XYZ file of C-alpha atoms in Angstrom:
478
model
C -17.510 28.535 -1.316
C -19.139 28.148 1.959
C -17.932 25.683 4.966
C -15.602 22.957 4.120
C -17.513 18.838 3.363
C -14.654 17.182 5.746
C -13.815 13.542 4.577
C -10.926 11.139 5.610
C -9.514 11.046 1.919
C -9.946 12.865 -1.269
C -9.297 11.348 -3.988
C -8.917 13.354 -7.368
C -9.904 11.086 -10.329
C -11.884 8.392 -10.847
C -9.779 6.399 -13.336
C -8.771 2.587 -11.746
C -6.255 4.081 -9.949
C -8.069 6.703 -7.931
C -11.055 3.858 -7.599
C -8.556 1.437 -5.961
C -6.893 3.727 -3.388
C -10.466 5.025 -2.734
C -12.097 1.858 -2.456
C -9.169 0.259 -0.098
C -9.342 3.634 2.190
C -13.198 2.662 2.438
C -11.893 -0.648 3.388
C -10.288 0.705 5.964
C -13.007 2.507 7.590
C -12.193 6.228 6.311
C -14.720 8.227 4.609
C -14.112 8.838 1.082
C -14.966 11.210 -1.797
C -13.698 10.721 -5.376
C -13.640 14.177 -7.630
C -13.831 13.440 -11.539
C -14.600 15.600 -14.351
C -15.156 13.178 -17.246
C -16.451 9.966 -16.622
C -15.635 7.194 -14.056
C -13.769 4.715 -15.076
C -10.839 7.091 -16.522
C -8.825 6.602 -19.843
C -8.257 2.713 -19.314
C -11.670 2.166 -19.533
C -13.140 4.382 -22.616
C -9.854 5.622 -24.407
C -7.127 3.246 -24.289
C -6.581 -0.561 -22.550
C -10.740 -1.605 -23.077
C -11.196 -0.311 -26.633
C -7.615 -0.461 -27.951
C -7.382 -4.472 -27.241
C -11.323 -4.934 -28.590
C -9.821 -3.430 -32.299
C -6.423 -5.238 -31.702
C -7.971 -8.947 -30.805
C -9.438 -9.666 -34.450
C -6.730 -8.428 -36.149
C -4.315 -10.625 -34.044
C -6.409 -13.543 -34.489
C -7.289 -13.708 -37.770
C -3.262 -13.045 -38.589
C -2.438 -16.284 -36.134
C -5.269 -18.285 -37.931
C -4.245 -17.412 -41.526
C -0.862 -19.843 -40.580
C -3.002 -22.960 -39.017
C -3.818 -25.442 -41.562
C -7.412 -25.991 -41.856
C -8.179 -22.123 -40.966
C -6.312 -20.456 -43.499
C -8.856 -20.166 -46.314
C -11.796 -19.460 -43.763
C -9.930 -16.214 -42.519
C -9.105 -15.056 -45.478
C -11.476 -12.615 -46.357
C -11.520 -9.002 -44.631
C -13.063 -8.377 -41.110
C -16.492 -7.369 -40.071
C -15.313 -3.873 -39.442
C -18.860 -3.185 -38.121
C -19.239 -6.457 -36.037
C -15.787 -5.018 -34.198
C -16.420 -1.257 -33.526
C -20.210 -2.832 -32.533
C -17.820 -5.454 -29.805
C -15.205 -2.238 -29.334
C -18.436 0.311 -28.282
C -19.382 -2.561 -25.845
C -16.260 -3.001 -24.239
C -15.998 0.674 -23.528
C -19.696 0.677 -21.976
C -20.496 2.840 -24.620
C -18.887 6.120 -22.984
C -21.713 5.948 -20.260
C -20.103 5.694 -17.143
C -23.543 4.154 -15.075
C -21.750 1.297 -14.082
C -18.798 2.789 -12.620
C -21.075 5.441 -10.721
C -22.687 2.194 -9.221
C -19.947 0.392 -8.367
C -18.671 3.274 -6.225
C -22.051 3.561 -4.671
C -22.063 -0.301 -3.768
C -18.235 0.170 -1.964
C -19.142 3.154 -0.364
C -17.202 5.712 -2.064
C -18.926 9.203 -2.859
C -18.786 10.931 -5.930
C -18.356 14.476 -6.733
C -18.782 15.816 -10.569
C -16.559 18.327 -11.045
C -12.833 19.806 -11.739
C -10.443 19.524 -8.328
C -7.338 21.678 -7.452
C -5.724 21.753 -4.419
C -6.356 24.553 -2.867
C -4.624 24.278 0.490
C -2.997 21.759 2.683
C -5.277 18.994 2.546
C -7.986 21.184 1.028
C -9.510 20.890 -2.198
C -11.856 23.441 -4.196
C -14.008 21.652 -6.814
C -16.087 23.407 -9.840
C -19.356 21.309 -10.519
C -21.025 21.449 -13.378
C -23.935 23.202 -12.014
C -21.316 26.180 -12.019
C -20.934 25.533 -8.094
C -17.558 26.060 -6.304
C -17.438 23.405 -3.691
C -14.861 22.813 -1.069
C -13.488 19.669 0.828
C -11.000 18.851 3.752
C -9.519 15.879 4.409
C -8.533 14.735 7.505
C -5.613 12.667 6.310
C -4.765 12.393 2.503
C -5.228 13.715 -1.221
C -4.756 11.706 -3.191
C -3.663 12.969 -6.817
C -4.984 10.415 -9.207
C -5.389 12.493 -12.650
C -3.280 10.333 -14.538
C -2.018 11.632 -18.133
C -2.798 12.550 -21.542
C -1.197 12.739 -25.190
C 1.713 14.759 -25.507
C 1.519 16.770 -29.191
C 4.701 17.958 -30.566
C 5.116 21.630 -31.752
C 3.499 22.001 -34.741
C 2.368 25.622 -36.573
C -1.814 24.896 -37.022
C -2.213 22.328 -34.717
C -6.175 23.301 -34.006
C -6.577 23.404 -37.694
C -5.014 20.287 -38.317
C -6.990 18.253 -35.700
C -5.008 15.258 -35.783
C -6.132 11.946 -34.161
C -4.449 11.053 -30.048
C -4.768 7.839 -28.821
C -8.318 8.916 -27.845
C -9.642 9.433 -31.808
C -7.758 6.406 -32.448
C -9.413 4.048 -30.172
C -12.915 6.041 -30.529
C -13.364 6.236 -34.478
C -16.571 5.742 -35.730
C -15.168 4.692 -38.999
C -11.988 3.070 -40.458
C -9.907 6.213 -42.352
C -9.061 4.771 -46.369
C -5.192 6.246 -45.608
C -3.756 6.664 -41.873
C -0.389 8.430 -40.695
C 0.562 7.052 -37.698
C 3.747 9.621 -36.002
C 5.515 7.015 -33.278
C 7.352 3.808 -33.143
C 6.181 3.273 -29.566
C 3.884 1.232 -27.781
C 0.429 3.033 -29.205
C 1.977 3.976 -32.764
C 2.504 -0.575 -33.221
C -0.181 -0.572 -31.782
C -2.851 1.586 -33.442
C -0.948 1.154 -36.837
C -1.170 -3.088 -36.415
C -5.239 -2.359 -35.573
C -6.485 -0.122 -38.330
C -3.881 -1.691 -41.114
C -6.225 -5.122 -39.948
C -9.242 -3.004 -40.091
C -8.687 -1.651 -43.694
C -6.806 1.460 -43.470
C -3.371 1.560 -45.374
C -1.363 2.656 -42.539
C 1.949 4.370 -43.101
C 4.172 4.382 -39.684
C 6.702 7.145 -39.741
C 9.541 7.123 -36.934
C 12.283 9.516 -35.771
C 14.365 6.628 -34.742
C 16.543 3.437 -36.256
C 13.712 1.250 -35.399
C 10.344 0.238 -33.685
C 9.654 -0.065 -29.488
C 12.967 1.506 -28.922
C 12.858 0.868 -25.272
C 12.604 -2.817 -25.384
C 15.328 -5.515 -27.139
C 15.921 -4.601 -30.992
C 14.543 -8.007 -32.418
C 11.357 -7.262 -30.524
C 10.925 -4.093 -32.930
C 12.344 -5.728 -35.821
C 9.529 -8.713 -35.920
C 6.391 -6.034 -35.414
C 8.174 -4.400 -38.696
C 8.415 -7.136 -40.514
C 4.745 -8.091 -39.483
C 3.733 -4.532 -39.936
C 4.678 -4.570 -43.573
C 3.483 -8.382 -44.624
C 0.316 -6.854 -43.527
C 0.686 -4.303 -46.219
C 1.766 -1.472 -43.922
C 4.472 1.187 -44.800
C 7.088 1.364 -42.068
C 9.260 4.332 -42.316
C 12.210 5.262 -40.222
C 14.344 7.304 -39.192
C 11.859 10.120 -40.363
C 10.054 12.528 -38.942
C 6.742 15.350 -39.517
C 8.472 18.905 -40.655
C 4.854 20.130 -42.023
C 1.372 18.919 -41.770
C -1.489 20.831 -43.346
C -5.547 20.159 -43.556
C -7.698 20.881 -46.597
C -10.743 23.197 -45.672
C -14.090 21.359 -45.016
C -14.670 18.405 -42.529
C -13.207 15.382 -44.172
C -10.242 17.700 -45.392
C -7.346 15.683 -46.959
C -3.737 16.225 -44.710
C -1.201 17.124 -46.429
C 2.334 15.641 -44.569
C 5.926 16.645 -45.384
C 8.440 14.888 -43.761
C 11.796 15.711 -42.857
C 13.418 13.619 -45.604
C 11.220 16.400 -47.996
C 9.116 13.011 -49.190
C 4.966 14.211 -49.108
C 2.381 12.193 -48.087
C -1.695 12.069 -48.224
C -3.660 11.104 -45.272
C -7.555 11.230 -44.362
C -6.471 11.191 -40.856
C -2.985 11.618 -38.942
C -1.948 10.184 -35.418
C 0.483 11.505 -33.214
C 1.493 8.721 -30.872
C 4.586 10.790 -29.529
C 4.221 10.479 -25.886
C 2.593 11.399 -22.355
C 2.303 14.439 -20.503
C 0.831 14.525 -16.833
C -2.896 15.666 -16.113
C -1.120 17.994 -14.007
C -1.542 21.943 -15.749
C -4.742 22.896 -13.444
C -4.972 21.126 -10.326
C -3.787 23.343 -7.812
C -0.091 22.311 -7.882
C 1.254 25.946 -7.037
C -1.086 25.982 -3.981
C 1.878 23.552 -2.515
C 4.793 24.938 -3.963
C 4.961 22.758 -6.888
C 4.552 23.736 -10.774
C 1.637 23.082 -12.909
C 2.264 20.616 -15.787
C 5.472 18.391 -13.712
C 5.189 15.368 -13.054
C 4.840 14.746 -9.289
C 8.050 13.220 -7.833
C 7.138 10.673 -5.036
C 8.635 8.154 -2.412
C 7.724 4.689 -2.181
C 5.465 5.054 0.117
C 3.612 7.236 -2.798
C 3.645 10.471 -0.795
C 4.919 13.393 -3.057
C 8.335 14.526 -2.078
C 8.965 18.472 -0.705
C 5.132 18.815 0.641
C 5.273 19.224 4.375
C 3.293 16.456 6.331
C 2.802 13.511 4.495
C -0.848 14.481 3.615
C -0.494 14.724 -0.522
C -0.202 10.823 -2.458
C 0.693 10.824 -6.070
C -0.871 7.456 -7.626
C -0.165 6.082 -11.269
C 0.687 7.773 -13.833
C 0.752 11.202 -12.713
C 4.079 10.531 -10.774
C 5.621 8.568 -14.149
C 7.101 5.452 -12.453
C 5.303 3.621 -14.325
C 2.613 4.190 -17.006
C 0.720 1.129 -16.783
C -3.041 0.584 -15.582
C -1.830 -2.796 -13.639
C 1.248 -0.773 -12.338
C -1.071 2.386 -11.305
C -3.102 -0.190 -9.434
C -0.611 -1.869 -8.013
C 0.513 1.853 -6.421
C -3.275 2.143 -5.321
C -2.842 -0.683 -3.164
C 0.814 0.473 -1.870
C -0.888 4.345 -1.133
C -4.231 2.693 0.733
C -1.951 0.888 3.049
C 0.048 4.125 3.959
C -2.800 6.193 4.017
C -4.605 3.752 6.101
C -1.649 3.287 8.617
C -1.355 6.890 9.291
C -4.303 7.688 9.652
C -4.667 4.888 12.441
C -1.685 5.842 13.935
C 0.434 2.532 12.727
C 4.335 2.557 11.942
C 5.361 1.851 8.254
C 6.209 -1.260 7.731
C 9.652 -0.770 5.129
C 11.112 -4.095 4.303
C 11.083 -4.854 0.606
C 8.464 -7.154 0.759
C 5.813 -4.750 2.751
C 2.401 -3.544 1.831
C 3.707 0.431 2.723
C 6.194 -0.078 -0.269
C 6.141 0.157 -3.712
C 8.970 -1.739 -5.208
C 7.368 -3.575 -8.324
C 6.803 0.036 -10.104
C 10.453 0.227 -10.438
C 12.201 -3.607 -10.684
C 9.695 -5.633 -12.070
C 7.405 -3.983 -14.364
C 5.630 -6.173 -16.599
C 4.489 -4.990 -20.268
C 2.575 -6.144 -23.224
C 2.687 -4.714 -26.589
C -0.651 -6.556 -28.558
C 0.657 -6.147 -32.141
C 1.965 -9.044 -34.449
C 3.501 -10.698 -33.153
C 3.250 -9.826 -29.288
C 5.753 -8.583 -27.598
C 5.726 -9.187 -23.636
C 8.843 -7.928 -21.307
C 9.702 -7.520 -17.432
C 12.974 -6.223 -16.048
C 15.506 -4.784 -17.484
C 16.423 -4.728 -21.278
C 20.177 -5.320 -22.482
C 20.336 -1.439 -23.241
C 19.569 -0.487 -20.054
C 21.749 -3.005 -18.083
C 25.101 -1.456 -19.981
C 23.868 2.146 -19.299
C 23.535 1.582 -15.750
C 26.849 -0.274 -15.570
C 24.569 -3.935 -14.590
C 26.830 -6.803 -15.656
C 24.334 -9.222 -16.594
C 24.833 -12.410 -18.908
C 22.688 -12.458 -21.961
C 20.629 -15.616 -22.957
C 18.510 -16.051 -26.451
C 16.636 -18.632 -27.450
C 14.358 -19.008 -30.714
C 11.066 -19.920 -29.311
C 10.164 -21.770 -32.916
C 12.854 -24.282 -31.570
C 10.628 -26.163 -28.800
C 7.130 -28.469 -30.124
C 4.797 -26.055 -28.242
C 5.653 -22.987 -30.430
C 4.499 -25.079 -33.256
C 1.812 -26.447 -31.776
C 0.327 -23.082 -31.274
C 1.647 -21.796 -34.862
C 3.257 -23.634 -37.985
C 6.551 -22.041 -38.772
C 6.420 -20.413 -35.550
C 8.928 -17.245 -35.568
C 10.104 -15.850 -32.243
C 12.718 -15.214 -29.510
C 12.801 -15.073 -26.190
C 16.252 -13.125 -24.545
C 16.710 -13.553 -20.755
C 19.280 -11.170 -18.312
C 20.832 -13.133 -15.742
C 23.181 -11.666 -12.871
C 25.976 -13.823 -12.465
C 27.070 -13.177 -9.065
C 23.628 -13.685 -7.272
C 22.633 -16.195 -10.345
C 18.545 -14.519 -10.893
C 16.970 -13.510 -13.328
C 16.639 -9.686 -13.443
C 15.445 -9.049 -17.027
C 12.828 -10.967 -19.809
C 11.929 -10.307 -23.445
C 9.849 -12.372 -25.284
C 8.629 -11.857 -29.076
C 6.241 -14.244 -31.123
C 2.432 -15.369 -30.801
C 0.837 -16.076 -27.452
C 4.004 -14.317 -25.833
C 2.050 -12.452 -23.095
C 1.243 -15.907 -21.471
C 4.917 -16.438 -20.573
C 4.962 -12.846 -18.684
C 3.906 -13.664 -15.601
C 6.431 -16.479 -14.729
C 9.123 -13.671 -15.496
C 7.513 -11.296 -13.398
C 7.723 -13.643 -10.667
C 11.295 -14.879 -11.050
C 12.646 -11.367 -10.783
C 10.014 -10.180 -8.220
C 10.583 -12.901 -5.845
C 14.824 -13.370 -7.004
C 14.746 -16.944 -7.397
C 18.091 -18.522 -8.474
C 18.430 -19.842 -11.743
C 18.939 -23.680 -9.789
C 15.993 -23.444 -7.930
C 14.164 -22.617 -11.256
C 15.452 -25.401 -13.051
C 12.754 -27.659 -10.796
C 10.080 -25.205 -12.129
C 8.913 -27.776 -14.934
C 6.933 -26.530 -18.371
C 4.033 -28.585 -19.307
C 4.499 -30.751 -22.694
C 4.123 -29.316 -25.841
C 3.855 -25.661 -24.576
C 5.423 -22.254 -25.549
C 6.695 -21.882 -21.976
C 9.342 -24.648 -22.903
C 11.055 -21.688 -23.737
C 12.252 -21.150 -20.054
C 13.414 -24.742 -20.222
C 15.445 -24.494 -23.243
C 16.856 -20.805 -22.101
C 17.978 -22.532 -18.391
C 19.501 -25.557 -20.436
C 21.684 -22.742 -22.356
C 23.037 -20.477 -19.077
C 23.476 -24.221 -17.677
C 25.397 -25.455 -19.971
């Protein structure tokens, strides 16, 4: 392998996360390389938040128009699936990566082709594609931004099978005439709401009682209901015993499920989960096992490695799976790594830039299927399993003149968690059209712990959706 190329920081993956703690340790005046093996930009950009929300956006649209007078009859006819793979290839730079490369370039950030592993303290060994083992030191931090990929159940002919991840399902060239979609989570609504809009006839089977089991029941409920007015098939409580491809390219899959009840796709999702990008990158070089999930602190520096040299950043340390959440961690682990490496004492009040607290009490999500589904803090669920008192307020959103505004016969609800002794607002769920505009306000309430009275002066505009907050603080109120 030769001599050692020495840098500040190395930085394994180029996904958002890995760009944003490189690009603020170049901000702080520390040389930095970034290793990736696929292209820059990472899943968020090619594979899941770009292209998924490109498919999703017509669909959502044209189901919100159908219900405004005047529109109705102009959206009634099916979508230019063409015109929105064309818009869904654009968003996702057309898997060519030039950009990125650039952008890195322009902040000052090197790049290095290849696979990384750790291959020492604060060493990493990287195999180019030229076939070229090359190695790097850093002076002060690896950071391990690698991120995560679809977890596949246990099946017998997997390989054969060649079912779709979230990748083939945000990547299709073409819209499959019958789709199996394996998940009630976040990208089985998801994908299912997309490519039931884009002309598939989606059937959604689920192991559980019902949809987005980690947020508030109704939220799951409505994405059923809207799920099977679209002409969906929503089965529950269900799951894959046997799946089976016909020989030849465009083989028919042949799906048992549990319940004995056979089904015929042309292509079959699994949408059953994450595993971390974690099997081959060194991780027994440190004393840690490949394939685990990397256990941090808040300061993002994984736990049990001697010398606070080795950062775990998004969603390779599973505090939260979220793009804006991995980002947010960048910005926590640049901080840290820049303060040690300058010699500066971590700052570790809540509210300090060496701390991540927002990964883990106020994580803000959107689910983009009909209707949306947007949620911060806690959910009811897990306030009684963690012994939280909280008091529970609902509120139909259809009941305030913004709602309809936005949609005739408006359906939705929005449920807020207050704790009684402090009197904040530690948990949100809201479910209905145009939902994900009301998340931020939540986010902000719990982040910052403002009392219920002092948000009572926070005033909603006339005729909005965000009325809602009104009409939920008029409720605890009384």
């Amino acid at each position: 392998m030769g001599t050692a190329h020495i840098y500040d920081v190395i930085v394994i993956g180029a996904g958002p996360v890995g760009e944003n703690v490189a690009d603020r340790a170049v901000a702080a005046g520390l040389s930095t390389v970034i290793v990736e093996s696929e292209l820059v930009g990472g899943e968020c950009s090619y594979w899941a938040c770009e292209p998924s929300k490109a498919l999703l956006r017509p669909v959502l649209l044209r189901a919100e128009a159908s219900r405004v007078p005047g529109l109705d009859p102009a959206v009634a006819g099916p979508l230019d699936t063409a015109a929105v793979l064309a818009h869904r290839d654009r968003m996702s730079a057309h898997w060519d990566d030039t950009g990125q490369v650039e952008w890195l370039a322009s902040a000052g950030i090197e790049l290095l082709r290849g696979h990384g592993r750790i291959a020492g303290t604060r060493r990493v060994a990287v195999d180019t594609p030229e076939g070229v083992t090359v190695l790097l030191e850093a002076r002060h931090a690896v950071a391990v931004c690698t991120g995560s990929r679809a977890a596949l159940p246990d099946l017998p002919g997997l390989d054969e099978l060649r079912p779709w991840t979230s990748r083939e399902a945000t990547s299709a060239r073409e819209v499959p005439e019958r789709l199996v979609v394996v998940g009630a989570g976040v990208v089985g609504t998801e994908m299912a709401t997309a490519w039931q809009g884009l002309g598939s006839q989606v059937t959604l089977v689920a192991r559980g009682d019902r949809l987005l089991p980690r947020m508030e029941p109704f939220a799951g409920q409505l994405v059923a209901e809207a799920l099977g007015a679209a002409g969906a098939d929503v089965r529950l409580g269900v799951g894959v015993a046997r799946a089976v491809r016909d020989a030849g390219p465009d083989g028919t899959v042949r799906i048992t499920l549990t319940d004995g009840t056979e089904l015929l796709a042309d292509e079959l999702l699994f949408a059953t989960g994450r595993a971390p990008r974690t099997d081959d990158i060194g991780l027994e070089a440190v004393g840690r096992t490949p394939g685990e999930w990397l256990t941090v602190d808040d300061t993002l520096t994984v736990t049990g490695v001697p010398g606070d040299w080795l950062y775990a950043v998004g969603d390779v340390n599973a505090r939260a799976l979220f793009t804006h959440q991995g980002k947010y961690q960048a910005r926590i682990a640049g901080a840290v790594i820049a303060a040690r490496a300058q010699g500066t004492a971590l700052d570790s009040t809540p509210w300090s830039p060496h701390t991540g607290t927002a990964d883990t009490a106020a994580v803000p999500q959107v689910v983009f299927t009909s209707p949306e589904i947007a949620a911060v803090g806690l959910t009811t669920a897990e306030a009684g399993r963690t012994g939280r008192r909280v008091d529970v307020v609902d509120q139909e959103i259809g009941n305030v003149a913004g709602a309809h505004q936005h949609t005739p016969g408006y359906r939705g609800t929005a449920r807020i968690l207050i704790d009684p002794e402090r009197r904040t607002v530690v948990g949100a769920t809201f479910a209905g059209p145009g939902v994900a505009e009301l998340l931020y306000s939540a986010t902000v309430a719990i982040a910052t712990e403002a009392p219920v009275d002092r948000l009572w002066h926070a005033v909603p505009a006339f005729p909005t959706i965000s009325e809602v907050w009104l009409r939920l603080l008029e409720t605890y109120r009384g």
